[in-house]
Amino acid sequence: ARCEWDFSLATVVSSTANATVSDTLGVIEFDPSNTILATGGIARKIRIYTLNSLLRPQEETVHFQGEHQSIAFLDHTNACDNCIFTPAKLSSLRWKPGTGGRILGSGDYDGVVMEYDIETKVPIFERDEHGGRRVWSVDYSHSDPFLGASGSDDGTMQMWDPRCDEGGGSVAKVQPTKSRSSVCCVEFNPFGDALIAAGCADQKAYAYDVRKMVEPVHIFDGHTKTITYVRFLNAQTLVSAGTDGCLKLWNIVDSRLLRTYKGHVNSRSFVGLSVWRHGGLLGCGSENNQVFVYDTRWGEPIWVHGFEPMGRDSSDHHHAFVSSVCWRQVNEDQCTLVAGGSNGVLHVFVGKRKSDSE
């Protein structure tokens, strides 16, 4: 696997107090403008950052492997522009399209879907139709931004619309498996096709036509353990992640497996999956506390970086793992990957495309 990128660690954001496992970062999301970042996890708070504040001039220079590398060490309290306290632990965040980055949707451990107004810091929409079972994932349609979807431990994927009667009742509900296996992830196709994908604990991913939510139009069968994430890479392909330690690339049209990516460690936890569509790169975490980058053309990683303990962040390092990742979706020869850990520490990586002479 040939790496065409030079990656480096730019910023580490942690808490001044010793980080604990109770601050696990389960989700990181860039807003539609790709200038604002939101994080959430089991600390019951949404933190909002501007990318510029995370990539401000470096504050410390650290000596690594014989080279001087400039890394900014920031504290969450100072780096964070906005903080919203939530009633429950968060498993999912997604910015609502068409709201100018003002509305952020969330799914939580209590089975509730909420929408928050970032400026006023108050919830403006709430629905609880998963019977109190944990909501693992929320997403919004790109063709109709009022249409949302959620997947839950109750074994259902539900689509809902806040404009409907009674404050956003379900407009469609499917149970992908007869055994009511957990629906761990949902994502609408952002490329115009009327598809929504769901990954389940029965080791399969399903794609439904949102106009006729009866039977799945595609079934992706190849993982040997729970599917934790599904992400559309482009109009023709879908990427899935599972606790079998694999990422898989699928042809959507015929449900054919195109490639399997291995190298990271994942047997029990949600470790994050993000696709950088412009660059054809995949990012994921790992239970050995490393972040992995794959080029979609090759099954082996092109870059791996360990979250080494750095002074104030060294507590409980042996049990930490990378729990969330997110690419900035910009089309240029530079990229930004943000990764969060089970100890609440945030890492910001920047990549530059190598010149042909290198």
Short mmCIF file of C-alpha atoms in Angstrom, two decimals:
data_model
loop_
_atom_site.label_atom_id
_atom_site.label_comp_id
_atom_site.label_asym_id
_atom_site.label_seq_id
_atom_site.Cartn_x
_atom_site.Cartn_y
_atom_site.Cartn_z
CA ALA A 1 0.00 0.00 0.00
CA ARG A 2 1.58 3.26 -1.16
CA CYS A 3 1.03 6.37 0.95
CA GLU A 4 0.73 9.56 -1.09
CA TRP A 5 0.28 11.72 2.01
CA ASP A 6 2.43 13.25 4.72
CA PHE A 7 0.42 13.18 7.95
CA SER A 8 1.36 14.95 11.16
CA LEU A 9 -0.18 15.55 14.55
CA ALA A 10 -1.10 19.23 14.91
CA THR A 11 -3.11 19.54 18.12
CA VAL A 12 -3.94 17.60 21.27
CA VAL A 13 -6.96 18.73 23.30
CA SER A 14 -7.42 17.26 26.77
CA SER A 15 -8.65 18.16 30.23
CA THR A 16 -6.33 19.70 32.79
CA ALA A 17 -7.69 17.29 35.36
CA ASN A 18 -6.78 13.65 34.86
CA ALA A 19 -8.84 12.25 31.99
CA THR A 20 -11.07 9.35 32.92
CA VAL A 21 -12.93 6.71 30.99
CA SER A 22 -16.18 8.54 31.78
CA ASP A 23 -15.29 11.13 29.13
CA THR A 24 -15.21 8.72 26.18
CA LEU A 25 -15.70 10.60 22.90
CA GLY A 26 -18.18 8.53 20.92
CA VAL A 27 -18.80 10.87 18.01
CA ILE A 28 -17.13 13.75 16.13
CA GLU A 29 -18.91 15.68 13.37
CA PHE A 30 -17.88 18.56 11.11
CA ASP A 31 -20.67 20.98 10.22
CA PRO A 32 -21.66 21.52 6.54
CA SER A 33 -19.22 24.41 6.21
CA ASN A 34 -16.38 22.19 7.49
CA THR A 35 -15.25 24.97 9.83
CA ILE A 36 -17.07 23.90 13.01
CA LEU A 37 -16.60 20.67 14.95
CA ALA A 38 -18.96 19.04 17.45
CA THR A 39 -18.06 16.20 19.81
CA GLY A 40 -20.20 14.10 22.13
CA GLY A 41 -19.88 11.07 24.35
CA ILE A 42 -20.73 9.66 27.71
CA ALA A 43 -19.83 12.85 29.61
CA ARG A 44 -23.30 14.24 28.83
CA LYS A 45 -22.08 17.30 26.99
CA ILE A 46 -21.78 18.54 23.42
CA ARG A 47 -18.64 20.57 22.80
CA ILE A 48 -18.42 22.91 19.81
CA TYR A 49 -15.03 23.97 18.42
CA THR A 50 -13.96 26.12 15.50
CA LEU A 51 -11.28 24.46 13.42
CA ASN A 52 -9.26 27.67 13.39
CA SER A 53 -9.07 27.64 17.18
CA LEU A 54 -7.78 24.05 17.14
CA LEU A 55 -5.16 24.84 14.49
CA ARG A 56 -3.96 28.12 15.97
CA PRO A 57 -0.21 28.81 16.31
CA GLN A 58 1.53 26.02 18.13
CA GLU A 59 2.06 26.45 21.86
CA GLU A 60 4.66 23.81 22.52
CA THR A 61 7.34 22.01 20.55
CA VAL A 62 7.82 18.35 21.37
CA HIS A 63 10.82 16.23 20.45
CA PHE A 64 9.79 13.03 18.62
CA GLN A 65 12.11 10.34 17.27
CA GLY A 66 14.94 12.73 16.58
CA GLU A 67 12.77 15.36 14.95
CA HIS A 68 11.26 18.54 16.29
CA GLN A 69 7.51 18.46 15.75
CA SER A 70 5.28 21.38 16.69
CA ILE A 71 2.16 20.29 18.51
CA ALA A 72 -0.37 22.53 20.21
CA PHE A 73 -1.56 21.30 23.61
CA LEU A 74 -4.93 22.80 24.47
CA ASP A 75 -7.43 22.37 27.27
CA HIS A 76 -11.04 21.52 26.41
CA THR A 77 -12.28 24.42 28.53
CA ASN A 78 -10.25 27.01 26.65
CA ALA A 79 -10.41 25.46 23.19
CA CYS A 80 -14.17 24.88 23.25
CA ASP A 81 -16.30 27.74 21.88
CA ASN A 82 -19.59 26.38 23.15
CA CYS A 83 -20.75 23.64 25.49
CA ILE A 84 -24.25 22.19 25.77
CA PHE A 85 -25.10 19.89 28.66
CA THR A 86 -27.38 17.00 27.72
CA PRO A 87 -29.69 14.86 29.88
CA ALA A 88 -28.12 11.57 28.81
CA LYS A 89 -24.96 10.01 27.42
CA LEU A 90 -24.61 10.64 23.68
CA SER A 91 -24.01 7.99 21.05
CA SER A 92 -24.56 10.02 17.88
CA LEU A 93 -24.51 13.57 16.53
CA ARG A 94 -25.42 14.86 13.09
CA TRP A 95 -25.73 18.43 11.78
CA LYS A 96 -29.10 19.14 10.21
CA PRO A 97 -28.75 20.16 6.54
CA GLY A 98 -30.12 23.52 5.46
CA THR A 99 -29.88 25.17 8.88
CA GLY A 100 -26.58 26.99 8.36
CA GLY A 101 -24.86 24.89 11.00
CA ARG A 102 -27.26 26.04 13.68
CA ILE A 103 -29.21 22.82 14.40
CA LEU A 104 -27.52 19.68 15.69
CA GLY A 105 -29.34 16.37 16.10
CA SER A 106 -28.38 13.79 18.71
CA GLY A 107 -29.22 10.24 19.73
CA ASP A 108 -28.67 9.13 23.31
CA TYR A 109 -28.42 6.16 25.65
CA ASP A 110 -31.96 6.79 26.94
CA GLY A 111 -33.48 6.18 23.51
CA VAL A 112 -34.25 9.84 22.81
CA VAL A 113 -33.59 11.83 19.64
CA MET A 114 -33.15 15.56 20.21
CA GLU A 115 -32.31 18.61 18.13
CA TYR A 116 -30.38 21.49 19.70
CA ASP A 117 -30.16 25.11 18.64
CA ILE A 118 -26.44 25.79 18.94
CA GLU A 119 -26.90 29.54 19.47
CA THR A 120 -29.44 29.32 22.27
CA LYS A 121 -28.12 25.98 23.65
CA VAL A 122 -31.64 24.65 24.12
CA PRO A 123 -33.39 21.60 22.63
CA ILE A 124 -36.03 22.50 20.03
CA PHE A 125 -37.22 18.99 19.15
CA GLU A 126 -37.48 15.74 21.05
CA ARG A 127 -38.86 12.30 20.20
CA ASP A 128 -38.87 9.10 22.20
CA GLU A 129 -40.26 6.24 20.14
CA HIS A 130 -37.62 3.57 20.69
CA GLY A 131 -39.07 2.39 23.99
CA GLY A 132 -36.22 3.75 26.05
CA ARG A 133 -33.68 1.58 24.21
CA ARG A 134 -30.39 3.19 23.27
CA VAL A 135 -30.30 5.13 20.01
CA TRP A 136 -27.01 4.29 18.34
CA SER A 137 -27.22 6.50 15.29
CA VAL A 138 -29.09 9.45 13.74
CA ASP A 139 -28.90 10.98 10.27
CA TYR A 140 -30.76 13.40 8.01
CA SER A 141 -31.84 13.14 4.41
CA HIS A 142 -29.97 15.45 2.06
CA SER A 143 -32.89 15.75 -0.37
CA ASP A 144 -35.45 16.54 2.36
CA PRO A 145 -33.57 17.95 5.39
CA PHE A 146 -36.66 17.68 7.58
CA LEU A 147 -36.57 13.91 7.24
CA GLY A 148 -34.48 12.18 9.91
CA ALA A 149 -33.72 8.59 10.81
CA SER A 150 -32.59 6.75 13.90
CA GLY A 151 -31.38 3.22 14.64
CA SER A 152 -31.73 1.64 18.05
CA ASP A 153 -31.20 -1.31 20.35
CA ASP A 154 -34.92 -1.97 19.98
CA GLY A 155 -34.13 -3.54 16.60
CA THR A 156 -35.81 -0.85 14.50
CA MET A 157 -34.81 1.91 12.13
CA GLN A 158 -37.32 4.74 12.16
CA MET A 159 -37.74 7.72 9.86
CA TRP A 160 -39.44 10.80 11.28
CA ASP A 161 -40.40 14.33 10.32
CA PRO A 162 -40.77 17.16 12.87
CA ARG A 163 -43.47 18.70 10.67
CA CYS A 164 -45.76 15.72 11.22
CA ASP A 165 -48.56 15.60 13.76
CA GLU A 166 -47.71 15.23 17.41
CA GLY A 167 -44.29 16.79 17.06
CA GLY A 168 -42.53 14.47 14.67
CA GLY A 169 -44.12 11.08 14.58
CA SER A 170 -42.64 8.18 12.71
CA VAL A 171 -43.25 8.27 8.97
CA ALA A 172 -41.69 4.84 8.44
CA LYS A 173 -40.45 2.03 10.63
CA VAL A 174 -38.59 -1.14 9.67
CA GLN A 175 -37.25 -4.07 11.62
CA PRO A 176 -34.39 -5.44 9.48
CA THR A 177 -34.09 -8.73 11.38
CA LYS A 178 -36.72 -11.10 12.76
CA SER A 179 -34.64 -11.46 15.92
CA ARG A 180 -34.77 -7.67 16.48
CA SER A 181 -30.99 -7.36 16.33
CA SER A 182 -29.77 -3.90 17.26
CA VAL A 183 -29.57 -1.33 14.47
CA CYS A 184 -26.16 0.19 15.18
CA CYS A 185 -25.87 2.71 12.36
CA VAL A 186 -28.00 4.52 9.77
CA GLU A 187 -27.02 6.79 6.90
CA PHE A 188 -28.94 8.37 4.04
CA ASN A 189 -27.26 8.29 0.65
CA PRO A 190 -25.94 11.87 0.17
CA PHE A 191 -25.55 11.43 -3.59
CA GLY A 192 -29.16 11.83 -4.64
CA ASP A 193 -30.35 8.23 -4.68
CA ALA A 194 -33.34 7.50 -2.44
CA LEU A 195 -31.48 5.01 -0.27
CA ILE A 196 -30.88 4.68 3.42
CA ALA A 197 -28.43 2.12 4.80
CA ALA A 198 -28.49 0.39 8.17
CA GLY A 199 -25.86 -1.79 9.82
CA CYS A 200 -27.00 -4.35 12.34
CA ALA A 201 -25.80 -6.68 15.08
CA ASP A 202 -26.80 -9.66 12.89
CA GLN A 203 -23.56 -9.07 10.90
CA LYS A 204 -25.36 -7.62 7.85
CA ALA A 205 -26.02 -4.19 6.40
CA TYR A 206 -29.27 -3.34 4.63
CA ALA A 207 -30.26 -0.63 2.16
CA TYR A 208 -33.87 0.52 1.81
CA ASP A 209 -35.63 2.71 -0.72
CA VAL A 210 -36.99 5.56 1.42
CA ARG A 211 -40.05 5.81 -0.83
CA LYS A 212 -41.11 2.24 -0.03
CA MET A 213 -39.78 1.10 3.31
CA VAL A 214 -40.98 -2.49 3.24
CA GLU A 215 -38.20 -4.86 2.25
CA PRO A 216 -34.50 -4.00 1.78
CA VAL A 217 -33.43 -3.49 -1.81
CA HIS A 218 -29.85 -4.54 -1.02
CA ILE A 219 -28.32 -6.81 1.63
CA PHE A 220 -24.57 -6.68 2.31
CA ASP A 221 -23.46 -9.96 3.86
CA GLY A 222 -19.78 -10.56 4.62
CA HIS A 223 -18.90 -9.50 8.15
CA THR A 224 -18.62 -12.14 10.87
CA LYS A 225 -19.59 -9.88 13.79
CA THR A 226 -21.71 -6.81 14.48
CA ILE A 227 -21.65 -4.01 11.89
CA THR A 228 -21.00 -0.79 13.77
CA TYR A 229 -20.87 1.78 10.94
CA VAL A 230 -22.01 2.25 7.35
CA ARG A 231 -20.83 5.17 5.20
CA PHE A 232 -21.55 6.00 1.56
CA LEU A 233 -18.24 6.61 -0.23
CA ASN A 234 -19.82 7.68 -3.52
CA ALA A 235 -22.93 6.99 -5.57
CA GLN A 236 -21.79 3.45 -6.35
CA THR A 237 -20.03 2.22 -3.21
CA LEU A 238 -20.64 1.81 0.51
CA VAL A 239 -18.17 1.17 3.34
CA SER A 240 -19.01 -0.83 6.44
CA ALA A 241 -17.10 -1.45 9.68
CA GLY A 242 -17.53 -4.35 12.05
CA THR A 243 -16.28 -5.72 15.33
CA ASP A 244 -14.62 -8.48 13.30
CA GLY A 245 -11.75 -6.03 12.81
CA CYS A 246 -12.57 -5.34 9.16
CA LEU A 247 -13.74 -2.53 6.95
CA LYS A 248 -15.47 -3.62 3.76
CA LEU A 249 -16.15 -1.81 0.49
CA TRP A 250 -19.34 -2.80 -1.33
CA ASN A 251 -20.78 -2.23 -4.78
CA ILE A 252 -24.24 -0.88 -4.04
CA VAL A 253 -25.90 -2.00 -7.28
CA ASP A 254 -25.27 -5.73 -6.92
CA SER A 255 -24.30 -5.93 -3.20
CA ARG A 256 -20.91 -7.31 -4.24
CA LEU A 257 -17.91 -7.15 -1.90
CA LEU A 258 -15.11 -5.21 -3.61
CA ARG A 259 -12.37 -5.07 -0.96
CA THR A 260 -11.66 -5.83 2.70
CA TYR A 261 -9.41 -3.61 4.84
CA LYS A 262 -7.53 -5.11 7.78
CA GLY A 263 -4.91 -3.93 10.25
CA HIS A 264 -6.76 -2.17 13.05
CA VAL A 265 -7.94 -3.97 16.19
CA ASN A 266 -11.70 -4.06 16.77
CA SER A 267 -13.44 -6.91 18.57
CA ARG A 268 -15.94 -5.28 20.93
CA SER A 269 -16.12 -1.45 20.82
CA PHE A 270 -17.28 1.31 18.51
CA VAL A 271 -14.01 2.77 17.20
CA GLY A 272 -15.30 5.18 14.56
CA LEU A 273 -15.39 5.17 10.77
CA SER A 274 -15.14 8.18 8.48
CA VAL A 275 -14.67 8.44 4.72
CA TRP A 276 -12.92 11.33 2.99
CA ARG A 277 -14.78 11.20 -0.28
CA HIS A 278 -12.60 13.66 -2.19
CA GLY A 279 -9.38 11.84 -1.36
CA GLY A 280 -10.57 8.24 -1.36
CA LEU A 281 -9.34 7.69 2.20
CA LEU A 282 -10.90 5.84 5.12
CA GLY A 283 -10.20 6.61 8.77
CA CYS A 284 -10.95 4.44 11.78
CA GLY A 285 -9.88 3.95 15.36
CA SER A 286 -8.52 0.86 17.02
CA GLU A 287 -8.68 -0.87 20.37
CA ASN A 288 -4.88 -0.73 20.61
CA ASN A 289 -5.14 3.07 20.88
CA GLN A 290 -4.10 3.86 17.32
CA VAL A 291 -5.75 5.71 14.45
CA PHE A 292 -5.61 4.03 11.03
CA VAL A 293 -5.88 5.49 7.53
CA TYR A 294 -6.63 3.29 4.53
CA ASP A 295 -6.51 4.20 0.85
CA THR A 296 -9.59 2.64 -0.74
CA ARG A 297 -7.34 1.05 -3.40
CA TRP A 298 -5.44 -1.16 -0.98
CA GLY A 299 -6.50 -3.50 1.81
CA GLU A 300 -3.65 -2.58 4.16
CA PRO A 301 -3.32 0.73 6.04
CA ILE A 302 -1.22 3.49 4.52
CA TRP A 303 -0.70 5.29 7.84
CA VAL A 304 -0.98 4.41 11.52
CA HIS A 305 -0.50 6.70 14.51
CA GLY A 306 -0.52 5.73 18.16
CA PHE A 307 -2.07 7.92 20.84
CA GLU A 308 0.97 8.02 23.08
CA PRO A 309 0.60 9.34 26.64
CA MET A 310 1.86 12.91 26.75
CA GLY A 311 2.36 14.18 30.27
CA ARG A 312 -1.02 15.23 31.58
CA ASP A 313 -2.83 12.66 29.40
CA SER A 314 -1.03 9.53 30.57
CA SER A 315 -3.62 8.32 33.07
CA ASP A 316 -5.27 5.00 32.27
CA HIS A 317 -3.39 4.88 28.98
CA HIS A 318 -3.13 1.09 28.89
CA HIS A 319 -6.90 0.70 28.70
CA ALA A 320 -7.56 3.58 26.30
CA PHE A 321 -8.64 3.17 22.69
CA VAL A 322 -9.49 5.44 19.76
CA SER A 323 -13.28 5.69 19.85
CA SER A 324 -14.22 8.17 17.10
CA VAL A 325 -12.85 9.74 13.91
CA CYS A 326 -14.01 12.34 11.40
CA TRP A 327 -12.56 13.68 8.13
CA ARG A 328 -13.05 17.25 7.04
CA GLN A 329 -14.84 17.04 3.68
CA VAL A 330 -12.89 19.48 1.54
CA ASN A 331 -11.60 19.01 -1.98
CA GLU A 332 -7.96 20.00 -2.00
CA ASP A 333 -4.46 18.61 -1.60
CA GLN A 334 -4.66 18.97 2.17
CA CYS A 335 -6.77 17.01 4.58
CA THR A 336 -7.76 17.12 8.24
CA LEU A 337 -8.60 14.09 10.37
CA VAL A 338 -9.87 14.51 13.92
CA ALA A 339 -9.84 11.52 16.28
CA GLY A 340 -11.15 11.13 19.81
CA GLY A 341 -10.20 8.68 22.52
CA SER A 342 -11.93 6.75 25.25
CA ASN A 343 -10.08 9.01 27.71
CA GLY A 344 -11.68 12.14 26.26
CA VAL A 345 -8.55 13.35 24.47
CA LEU A 346 -8.96 14.89 21.00
CA HIS A 347 -6.23 14.69 18.35
CA VAL A 348 -6.15 16.80 15.18
CA PHE A 349 -4.05 15.51 12.28
CA VAL A 350 -3.23 17.35 9.07
CA GLY A 351 -2.13 15.73 5.85
CA LYS A 352 -0.50 17.14 2.74
CA ARG A 353 -0.27 15.35 -0.58
CA LYS A 354 3.28 14.47 -1.48
CA SER A 355 4.73 15.97 -4.61
CA ASP A 356 5.53 13.63 -7.52
CA SER A 357 9.26 14.03 -6.86
CA GLU A 358 9.02 12.61 -3.33
#
